[in-house]
Structures are given as C-alpha cells and as structure tokens.
PDB file of C-alpha atoms in Angstrom:
ATOM      1  CA  MET I   1     -10.789 -11.967 -32.742  1.00 52.00           C
ATOM      2  CA  LYS I   2     -10.420  -8.380 -32.406  1.00 51.00           C
ATOM      3  CA  ASN I   3     -13.257  -7.220 -33.411  1.00 50.00           C
ATOM      4  CA  LYS I   4     -15.113  -9.998 -30.650  1.00 47.00           C
ATOM      5  CA  LEU I   5     -12.688  -8.324 -28.128  1.00 42.00           C
ATOM      6  CA  LEU I   6     -13.702  -5.167 -29.132  1.00 40.00           C
ATOM      7  CA  ILE I   7     -17.732  -5.525 -29.270  1.00 45.00           C
ATOM      8  CA  LEU I   8     -16.881  -7.258 -26.266  1.00 43.00           C
ATOM      9  CA  LEU I   9     -15.039  -4.719 -24.552  1.00 41.00           C
ATOM     10  CA  LEU I  10     -17.778  -1.750 -25.925  1.00 42.00           C
ATOM     11  CA  MET I  11     -20.916  -3.648 -25.142  1.00 47.00           C
ATOM     12  CA  PHE I  12     -19.240  -4.247 -21.120  1.00 44.00           C
ATOM     13  CA  LEU I  13     -18.097  -0.354 -21.484  1.00 44.00           C
ATOM     14  CA  SER I  14     -21.981   0.551 -22.720  1.00 45.00           C
ATOM     15  CA  PHE I  15     -23.610  -1.508 -19.838  1.00 43.00           C
ATOM     16  CA  SER I  16     -21.168  -0.565 -17.061  1.00 45.00           C
ATOM     17  CA  CYS I  17     -22.727   3.163 -17.912  1.00 45.00           C
ATOM     18  CA  PHE I  18     -26.504   2.864 -17.017  1.00 41.00           C
ATOM     19  CA  ASP I  19     -27.242   4.797 -14.093  1.00 42.00           C
ATOM     20  CA  LYS I  20     -28.479   2.308 -11.122  1.00 39.00           C
ATOM     21  CA  GLU I  21     -31.549   2.822  -9.529  1.00 42.00           C
ATOM     22  CA  ASP I  22     -30.376   3.451  -5.856  1.00 42.00           C
ATOM     23  CA  ALA I  23     -32.338   0.212  -3.412  1.00 43.00           C
ATOM     24  CA  PRO I  24     -35.067   1.363  -1.475  1.00 44.00           C
ATOM     25  CA  THR I  25     -33.653   2.039   2.472  1.00 56.00           C
ATOM     26  CA  MET I  26     -35.238  -0.376   4.246  1.00 69.00           C
ATOM     27  CA  LEU I  27     -37.026   0.977   7.524  1.00 85.00           C
ATOM     28  CA  PRO I  28     -37.930  -2.254   9.278  1.00 91.00           C
ATOM     29  CA  GLU I  29     -41.574  -2.279  11.065  1.00 93.00           C
ATOM     30  CA  GLY I  30     -41.542  -1.797  14.653  1.00 95.00           C
ATOM     31  CA  THR I  31     -41.264   0.126  17.834  1.00 97.00           C
ATOM     32  CA  TYR I  32     -38.429   2.843  18.122  1.00 97.00           C
ATOM     33  CA  THR I  33     -37.444   4.896  20.326  1.00 98.00           C
ATOM     34  CA  GLY I  34     -34.974   7.863  21.520  1.00 98.00           C
ATOM     35  CA  ILE I  35     -34.795  11.695  21.070  1.00 99.00           C
ATOM     36  CA  PHE I  36     -36.188  14.271  19.258  1.00 99.00           C
ATOM     37  CA  MET I  37     -33.677  17.790  18.877  1.00 98.00           C
ATOM     38  CA  ARG I  38     -34.054  21.083  17.321  1.00 98.00           C
ATOM     39  CA  SER I  39     -30.994  23.093  16.570  1.00 97.00           C
ATOM     40  CA  SER I  40     -31.179  26.773  15.319  1.00 95.00           C
ATOM     41  CA  PRO I  41     -28.825  29.220  15.008  1.00 94.00           C
ATOM     42  CA  THR I  42     -31.641  31.760  16.672  1.00 93.00           C
ATOM     43  CA  ALA I  43     -32.821  29.487  19.510  1.00 91.00           C
ATOM     44  CA  ASP I  44     -31.941  27.326  22.171  1.00 92.00           C
ATOM     45  CA  TYR I  45     -34.630  24.153  22.805  1.00 95.00           C
ATOM     46  CA  THR I  46     -34.666  21.613  24.717  1.00 96.00           C
ATOM     47  CA  SER I  47     -34.125  17.348  23.338  1.00 98.00           C
ATOM     48  CA  ALA I  48     -37.647  15.414  24.297  1.00 99.00           C
ATOM     49  CA  ASN I  49     -38.070  11.805  24.720  1.00 99.00           C
ATOM     50  CA  VAL I  50     -39.711  10.071  21.505  1.00 99.00           C
ATOM     51  CA  THR I  51     -41.850   6.591  20.693  1.00 98.00           C
ATOM     52  CA  LEU I  52     -42.205   6.067  16.638  1.00 98.00           C
ATOM     53  CA  THR I  53     -44.444   2.920  15.957  1.00 98.00           C
ATOM     54  CA  LEU I  54     -44.258   1.767  11.737  1.00 97.00           C
ATOM     55  CA  GLU I  55     -46.521  -0.845  10.849  1.00 96.00           C
ATOM     56  CA  GLY I  56     -47.218  -1.466   7.413  1.00 94.00           C
ATOM     57  CA  ASN I  57     -47.483   1.727   5.682  1.00 96.00           C
ATOM     58  CA  SER I  58     -48.692   3.245   9.176  1.00 98.00           C
ATOM     59  CA  PHE I  59     -47.276   5.391  11.495  1.00 98.00           C
ATOM     60  CA  SER I  60     -48.178   6.807  15.350  1.00 98.00           C
ATOM     61  CA  GLY I  61     -46.155   7.858  18.346  1.00 98.00           C
ATOM     62  CA  THR I  62     -45.749  10.505  21.677  1.00 98.00           C
ATOM     63  CA  SER I  63     -43.165  12.525  23.183  1.00 98.00           C
ATOM     64  CA  ASP I  64     -43.094  12.939  26.209  1.00 98.00           C
ATOM     65  CA  THR I  65     -43.347  16.850  25.925  1.00 97.00           C
ATOM     66  CA  ARG I  66     -46.638  17.798  24.805  1.00 96.00           C
ATOM     67  CA  LYS I  67     -46.636  18.558  21.269  1.00 97.00           C
ATOM     68  CA  TYR I  68     -42.713  18.574  21.367  1.00 98.00           C
ATOM     69  CA  PRO I  69     -42.550  17.073  18.426  1.00 98.00           C
ATOM     70  CA  ALA I  70     -46.571  16.499  17.777  1.00 98.00           C
ATOM     71  CA  ILE I  71     -46.445  12.889  16.901  1.00 98.00           C
ATOM     72  CA  GLY I  72     -49.950  12.153  15.999  1.00 96.00           C
ATOM     73  CA  LYS I  73     -50.992   9.604  12.967  1.00 98.00           C
ATOM     74  CA  GLY I  74     -51.345   8.671   9.672  1.00 98.00           C
ATOM     75  CA  THR I  75     -49.058   7.190   6.584  1.00 98.00           C
ATOM     76  CA  TYR I  76     -45.402   6.917   5.848  1.00 98.00           C
ATOM     77  CA  LYS I  77     -43.598   6.077   1.718  1.00 97.00           C
ATOM     78  CA  VAL I  78     -39.836   5.565   2.362  1.00 96.00           C
ATOM     79  CA  GLU I  79     -38.339   6.118  -1.060  1.00 96.00           C
ATOM     80  CA  GLY I  80     -34.311   5.327  -1.526  1.00 94.00           C
ATOM     81  CA  ASP I  81     -32.542   7.497   1.677  1.00 95.00           C
ATOM     82  CA  GLU I  82     -36.113   9.909   2.178  1.00 97.00           C
ATOM     83  CA  ILE I  83     -38.846   9.291   4.507  1.00 97.00           C
ATOM     84  CA  THR I  84     -42.284  10.845   3.904  1.00 98.00           C
ATOM     85  CA  PHE I  85     -44.568  11.295   7.083  1.00 98.00           C
ATOM     86  CA  ASP I  86     -48.233  12.463   5.910  1.00 98.00           C
ATOM     87  CA  ASP I  87     -49.919  13.571   9.258  1.00 98.00           C
ATOM     88  CA  GLN I  88     -53.353  12.961   9.462  1.00 98.00           C
ATOM     89  CA  SER I  89     -54.432  13.467  13.136  1.00 97.00           C
ATOM     90  CA  PHE I  90     -55.995  16.938  13.845  1.00 96.00           C
ATOM     91  CA  TRP I  91     -54.356  19.448  15.246  1.00 96.00           C
ATOM     92  CA  THR I  92     -55.372  22.629  17.908  1.00 95.00           C
ATOM     93  CA  ALA I  93     -53.485  26.001  17.233  1.00 94.00           C
ATOM     94  CA  GLU I  94     -51.858  26.882  20.775  1.00 96.00           C
ATOM     95  CA  PHE I  95     -48.190  25.251  19.151  1.00 96.00           C
ATOM     96  CA  ASP I  96     -45.610  25.283  16.646  1.00 95.00           C
ATOM     97  CA  TRP I  97     -47.118  23.284  14.113  1.00 96.00           C
ATOM     98  CA  SER I  98     -43.217  23.077  12.028  1.00 96.00           C
ATOM     99  CA  LEU I  99     -43.295  20.628  15.202  1.00 97.00           C
ATOM    100  CA  ILE I 100     -45.907  18.229  13.442  1.00 98.00           C
ATOM    101  CA  LEU I 101     -43.879  14.995  12.378  1.00 98.00           C
ATOM    102  CA  ASP I 102     -45.150  15.181   8.660  1.00 98.00           C
ATOM    103  CA  GLY I 103     -43.000  15.939   5.419  1.00 98.00           C
ATOM    104  CA  THR I 104     -39.601  14.566   3.807  1.00 98.00           C
ATOM    105  CA  PHE I 105     -37.485  13.858   6.090  1.00 98.00           C
ATOM    106  CA  SER I 106     -33.160  12.037   5.187  1.00 98.00           C
ATOM    107  CA  ILE I 107     -32.776   8.751   6.425  1.00 97.00           C
ATOM    108  CA  SER I 108     -29.182   7.769   7.652  1.00 95.00           C
ATOM    109  CA  THR I 109     -27.773   5.055   9.632  1.00 90.00           C
ATOM    110  CA  ALA I 110     -24.650   5.327  12.817  1.00 85.00           C
ATOM    111  CA  ASN I 111     -24.318   2.871  15.758  1.00 84.00           C
ATOM    112  CA  ASN I 112     -27.278   0.780  15.126  1.00 85.00           C
ATOM    113  CA  GLN I 113     -29.789   4.032  14.854  1.00 93.00           C
ATOM    114  CA  VAL I 114     -32.069   5.519  12.540  1.00 96.00           C
ATOM    115  CA  ILE I 115     -31.360   8.631  12.226  1.00 97.00           C
ATOM    116  CA  LEU I 116     -34.112  11.528  10.600  1.00 98.00           C
ATOM    117  CA  THR I 117     -33.159  14.952   9.458  1.00 98.00           C
ATOM    118  CA  LYS I 118     -35.127  18.079   7.808  1.00 98.00           C
ATOM    119  CA  LYS I 119     -34.174  20.617   7.553  1.00 97.00           C
ATOM    120  CA  ARG I 120     -35.702  24.199   7.254  1.00 94.00           C
ATOM    121  CA  GLY I 121     -33.829  27.086   6.066  1.00 94.00           C
ATOM    122  CA  ASP I 122     -31.650  27.371   9.495  1.00 94.00           C
ATOM    123  CA  MET I 123     -34.161  25.323  11.709  1.00 96.00           C
ATOM    124  CA  ILE I 124     -32.810  21.679  11.714  1.00 98.00           C
ATOM    125  CA  ASP I 125     -35.169  18.287  13.646  1.00 98.00           C
ATOM    126  CA  VAL I 126     -33.205  15.723  14.176  1.00 98.00           C
ATOM    127  CA  TYR I 127     -34.909  11.987  15.644  1.00 98.00           C
ATOM    128  CA  ARG I 128     -32.628   9.378  16.316  1.00 98.00           C
ATOM    129  CA  LEU I 129     -34.442   6.375  16.847  1.00 98.00           C
ATOM    130  CA  THR I 130     -33.026   2.838  17.738  1.00 97.00           C
ATOM    131  CA  ARG I 131     -35.216   0.080  17.089  1.00 96.00           C
ATOM    132  CA  GLN I 132     -37.211  -2.032  20.380  1.00 94.00           C
ATOM    133  CA  GLU I 133     -36.393  -5.877  19.829  1.00 87.00           C
ATOM    134  CA  GLU I 134     -39.834  -7.204  20.239  1.00 75.00           C
ATOM    135  CA  LYS I 135     -40.228  -9.285  23.536  1.00 71.00           C
ATOM    136  CA  LEU I 136     -41.782 -12.672  22.779  1.00 64.00           C
TER     137      LEU I 136
END
C-alpha cells in the first residue's frame, strides 16, 4: 500500500513539473477605436485618435493625424501575449517610418481596453483601444 501511494505521489509530482503552454491571447475580430501615444524622455509627442480593424488575419486602420501613427493594411498574428503586425502598404519617405504599425507589440488588457505596447530603446508606443460593439 505504501508503494502504491509513493508511486502515485511521484507521478503527481512529475506531471506537475511540466511546463504549461500559455494559451494564446484571444483578440476578437472587429473594429477597435482609441488613442495612440508615443513617449520618450527626450521628446514631447501628442496623442492621436486611431481606428484599427481586425478581420481574419488581416488588419487595416486610420488615424486622425496624417501618418501619426501610420496604420496601413497587412496581416497580423497573435502568439501568447504578443501580436505581430506585418504591414504591406506602400509608404513614401517624408515621415518617420518607426510610426508605421508594424512588428511585435505586447498585448495587455485593463478596464475593458486592449493595450498594445512596443518599446524601442527609450521610446514607447502605446495603443489604448476599445472594441466597438457591432450594430444589428
């Protein structure tokens, strides 16, 4: 009886030691509206009102300020607590291309908002978005 209990205990411990894969963060399809903010200790930036639409694995969006940020069209992929945008738009050279919605952002949620954050050195880009309810 002691052997069975010991074996059972060892099996339980060995299974509890396995790494658990994080379930992918779900980011429901739809239209999100909110604000974009860039911050840096070396410069002052304004915020902008943005709209981001996610459909299937495609994204598109707009900003109320021309190319700040530059949200074009492309595809995206969510893995764990990160989202990677692959922008496929054609852009001209007269603006800061680091403002293009492209690359990997961390995803978090707070107060019914989705927050996308990307850090580049001392510069931080943040999108605070709220999913819009579909009208019937």
